[in-house]
C-alpha positions as a Python dict, from the first residue, in 0.01 Angstrom:
ca = {
    (1, 'M'): (0, 0, 0),
    (2, 'Q'): (158, 288, 189),
    (3, 'I'): (413, 472, -28),
    (4, 'H'): (684, 709, 97),
    (5, 'L'): (839, 908, -189),
    (6, 'L'): (1127, 1096, -33),
    (7, 'N'): (1177, 1346, -316),
    (8, 'T'): (863, 1536, -215),
    (9, 'N'): (1077, 1752, 16),
    (10, 'N'): (1413, 1897, -86),
    (11, 'S'): (1702, 1742, 106),
    (12, 'I'): (2061, 1628, 53),
    (13, 'L'): (1912, 1296, -59),
    (14, 'M'): (1827, 1451, -395),
    (15, 'Q'): (2188, 1561, -447),
    (16, 'F'): (2301, 1201, -403),
    (17, 'V'): (2031, 1076, -645),
    (18, 'A'): (2131, 1340, -903),
    (19, 'E'): (2494, 1226, -886),
    (20, 'L'): (2389, 863, -929),
    (21, 'R'): (2204, 954, -1249),
    (22, 'D'): (2484, 1172, -1394),
    (23, 'I'): (2675, 988, -1666),
    (24, 'H'): (2977, 1213, -1607),
    (25, 'I'): (2998, 1116, -1238),
    (26, 'Q'): (2910, 747, -1277),
    (27, 'S'): (3261, 662, -1397),
    (28, 'D'): (3379, 714, -1038),
    (29, 'R'): (3271, 373, -914),
    (30, 'A'): (3366, 438, -551),
    (31, 'R'): (3160, 757, -545),
    (32, 'F'): (2865, 575, -703),
    (33, 'R'): (2871, 308, -433),
    (34, 'K'): (2916, 567, -158),
    (35, 'N'): (2614, 767, -274),
    (36, 'I'): (2398, 454, -269),
    (37, 'E'): (2528, 380, 81),
    (38, 'R'): (2443, 735, 194),
    (39, 'I'): (2091, 703, 56),
    (40, 'G'): (2057, 374, 246),
    (41, 'Q'): (2148, 558, 566),
    (42, 'I'): (1893, 832, 502),
    (43, 'M'): (1622, 578, 426),
    (44, 'A'): (1708, 383, 742),
    (45, 'Y'): (1655, 701, 942),
    (46, 'E'): (1317, 764, 777),
    (47, 'I'): (1206, 401, 817),
    (48, 'S'): (1304, 403, 1184),
    (49, 'K'): (1025, 655, 1250),
    (50, 'Q'): (771, 385, 1152),
    (51, 'L'): (911, 107, 1373),
    (52, 'E'): (816, 9, 1728),
    (53, 'W'): (1000, 171, 2019),
    (54, 'K'): (1030, 98, 2390),
    (55, 'T'): (1136, 296, 2696),
    (56, 'V'): (1438, 169, 2887),
    (57, 'E'): (1619, 298, 3192),
    (58, 'I'): (1976, 402, 3111),
    (59, 'T'): (2242, 454, 3377),
    (60, 'T'): (2461, 757, 3313),
    (61, 'P'): (2771, 863, 3515),
    (62, 'L'): (2545, 1102, 3711),
    (63, 'G'): (2214, 921, 3738),
    (64, 'T'): (1949, 741, 3531),
    (65, 'H'): (1741, 840, 3230),
    (66, 'Q'): (1427, 702, 3067),
    (67, 'S'): (1543, 662, 2707),
    (68, 'K'): (1389, 529, 2386),
    (69, 'Q'): (1527, 231, 2196),
    (70, 'L'): (1402, 20, 1909),
    (71, 'A'): (1179, -256, 2044),
    (72, 'E'): (1348, -493, 1797),
    (73, 'Q'): (1584, -474, 1504),
    (74, 'P'): (1440, -538, 1157),
    (75, 'V'): (1568, -811, 925),
    (76, 'L'): (1752, -668, 622),
    (77, 'A'): (1695, -878, 309),
    (78, 'T'): (1903, -771, 11),
    (79, 'I'): (1889, -877, -352),
    (80, 'L'): (2237, -951, -488),
    (81, 'R'): (2444, -793, -623),
    (82, 'A'): (2313, -443, -688),
    (83, 'G'): (2173, -408, -337),
    (84, 'L'): (2500, -452, -148),
    (85, 'S'): (2592, -83, -115),
    (86, 'M'): (2241, 12, -8),
    (87, 'H'): (2244, -279, 238),
    (88, 'Q'): (2563, -141, 396),
    (89, 'G'): (2401, 199, 449),
    (90, 'L'): (2097, 49, 619),
    (91, 'L'): (2312, -187, 825),
    (92, 'E'): (2519, 104, 960),
    (93, 'F'): (2202, 238, 1123),
    (94, 'F'): (2031, -94, 1206),
    (95, 'D'): (2364, -229, 1322),
    (96, 'H'): (2233, -530, 1517),
    (97, 'A'): (1997, -649, 1244),
    (98, 'D'): (1989, -1003, 1113),
    (99, 'C'): (2050, -1016, 739),
    (100, 'A'): (1927, -1219, 443),
    (101, 'F'): (2078, -1235, 94),
    (102, 'I'): (1899, -1345, -220),
    (103, 'S'): (2025, -1398, -574),
    (104, 'A'): (1764, -1285, -828),
    (105, 'Y'): (1842, -1204, -1189),
    (106, 'R'): (1683, -1161, -1529),
    (107, 'K'): (1720, -1460, -1763),
    (108, 'H'): (1660, -1328, -2114),
    (109, 'H'): (1512, -1543, -2389),
    (110, 'H'): (1725, -1576, -2701),
    (111, 'N'): (1693, -1282, -2943),
    (112, 'T'): (1391, -1133, -2764),
    (113, 'H'): (1323, -861, -2508),
    (114, 'D'): (1135, -1112, -2289),
    (115, 'F'): (1287, -1241, -1968),
    (116, 'D'): (1210, -1448, -1659),
    (117, 'I'): (1317, -1367, -1304),
    (118, 'V'): (1528, -1648, -1159),
    (119, 'V'): (1591, -1686, -785),
    (120, 'E'): (1884, -1924, -726),
    (121, 'Y'): (2030, -1853, -382),
    (122, 'L'): (1875, -1770, -46),
    (123, 'A'): (2049, -1728, 290),
    (124, 'C'): (1792, -1609, 540),
    (125, 'P'): (1725, -1621, 916),
    (126, 'N'): (1386, -1700, 1064),
    (127, 'I'): (1163, -1402, 984),
    (128, 'E'): (846, -1522, 1157),
    (129, 'G'): (678, -1223, 1320),
    (130, 'K'): (969, -991, 1234),
    (131, 'T'): (979, -660, 1047),
    (132, 'L'): (1135, -729, 707),
    (133, 'L'): (1315, -470, 493),
    (134, 'L'): (1346, -598, 136),
    (135, 'I'): (1619, -400, -43),
    (136, 'D'): (1656, -364, -420),
    (137, 'P'): (1792, -36, -564),
    (138, 'M'): (1593, -38, -890),
    (139, 'L'): (1220, -112, -884),
    (140, 'A'): (1154, -163, -1255),
    (141, 'T'): (880, -418, -1333),
    (142, 'G'): (834, -523, -969),
    (143, 'Q'): (867, -892, -1054),
    (144, 'S'): (1201, -940, -877),
    (145, 'I'): (1058, -800, -553),
    (146, 'E'): (749, -1019, -572),
    (147, 'L'): (935, -1343, -646),
    (148, 'T'): (1205, -1268, -389),
    (149, 'Y'): (944, -1208, -122),
    (150, 'K'): (773, -1537, -207),
    (151, 'A'): (1107, -1718, -172),
    (152, 'I'): (1174, -1555, 165),
    (153, 'L'): (840, -1677, 296),
    (154, 'Q'): (1005, -2020, 323),
    (155, 'R'): (1167, -1879, 639),
    (156, 'G'): (846, -1752, 799),
    (157, 'T'): (587, -1480, 764),
    (158, 'P'): (694, -1129, 869),
    (159, 'K'): (457, -906, 1062),
    (160, 'H'): (535, -621, 825),
    (161, 'L'): (714, -579, 494),
    (162, 'H'): (901, -262, 394),
    (163, 'I'): (1027, -248, 33),
    (164, 'V'): (1327, -16, -2),
    (165, 'S'): (1444, 111, -343),
    (166, 'L'): (1635, 404, -488),
    (167, 'I'): (1433, 463, -803),
    (168, 'G'): (1102, 309, -898),
    (169, 'S'): (898, 309, -1217),
    (170, 'A'): (529, 395, -1217),
    (171, 'E'): (461, 53, -1370),
    (172, 'G'): (658, -129, -1101),
    (173, 'V'): (485, 64, -824),
    (174, 'N'): (143, -20, -966),
    (175, 'Y'): (244, -386, -997),
    (176, 'L'): (343, -405, -630),
    (177, 'K'): (26, -223, -525),
    (178, 'E'): (-162, -517, -675),
    (179, 'K'): (69, -802, -572),
    (180, 'L'): (186, -683, -227),
    (181, 'P'): (-80, -440, -104),
    (182, 'H'): (10, -498, 262),
    (183, 'A'): (368, -367, 217),
    (184, 'T'): (512, -22, 280),
    (185, 'L'): (717, 110, -12),
    (186, 'W'): (1009, 354, 26),
    (187, 'L'): (1151, 533, -280),
    (188, 'A'): (1408, 809, -315),
    (189, 'D'): (1272, 902, -659),
    (190, 'M'): (1032, 774, -926),
    (191, 'D'): (1031, 775, -1308),
    (192, 'D'): (736, 723, -1540),
    (193, 'T'): (866, 493, -1812),
    (194, 'L'): (1015, 150, -1881),
    (195, 'N'): (1181, 72, -2214),
    (196, 'E'): (1122, -245, -2414),
    (197, 'D'): (1396, -423, -2215),
    (198, 'G'): (1229, -342, -1883),
    (199, 'Y'): (1480, -75, -1772),
    (200, 'I'): (1371, 247, -1603),
    (201, 'I'): (1385, 559, -1821),
    (202, 'P'): (1566, 792, -1758),
    (203, 'G'): (1677, 589, -1454),
    (204, 'L'): (2051, 561, -1404),
    (205, 'G'): (2153, 247, -1593),
    (206, 'D'): (2246, -88, -1438),
    (207, 'A'): (2316, -25, -1068),
    (208, 'G'): (2501, -354, -1028),
    (209, 'D'): (2733, -295, -1323),
    (210, 'L'): (2801, 65, -1220),
    (211, 'S'): (2884, -47, -866),
    (212, 'F'): (3088, -358, -932),
    (213, 'G'): (3172, -383, -1304),
    (214, 'E'): (3001, -526, -1608),
    (215, 'K'): (2901, -891, -1601),
    (216, 'I'): (2943, -1136, -1886),
}
């Protein structure tokens, strides 16, 4: 697996990540969503360097120019609901992309820390031979990504898979290295630890709740 960890070089990206983690800033829900969106834009820019390009002739008011354009738009596949803000950031750069949406959530067993990942909803275009960007802000155990990808394969086999997350855990990264070794993984930052409930420590909390309100 090829891994791109974007915190290896200082950039404005790290300011946005720091604000996402900050409990004193998280209460501003609009700012939280906007920072995730901005990180999605930055990651789209970085991912675009790895995609296929073509040369096209462009007519200007004064002549013609041999310009570069994406050979094709990727498919953006986003796990609901936490991924919506990040999806918007990526979509603003890949603005002609087809999009897929998947509902995946943790179903906890009664009075235990154990849980299963449940995939209940999938709206997805044909992805056969396409470049697929699978978007989930928090890469904790890695199970949601794996099961979501398996569900998406009902709509075809992509030629390449990019996994796009804000923060990953070392455990989740190692899990995906084993389960999806052919993928390319993009992370803004990475933490070492998961707690007994499978949440990233120190992480930033529940990205979905912080973006859209607590669920019941």
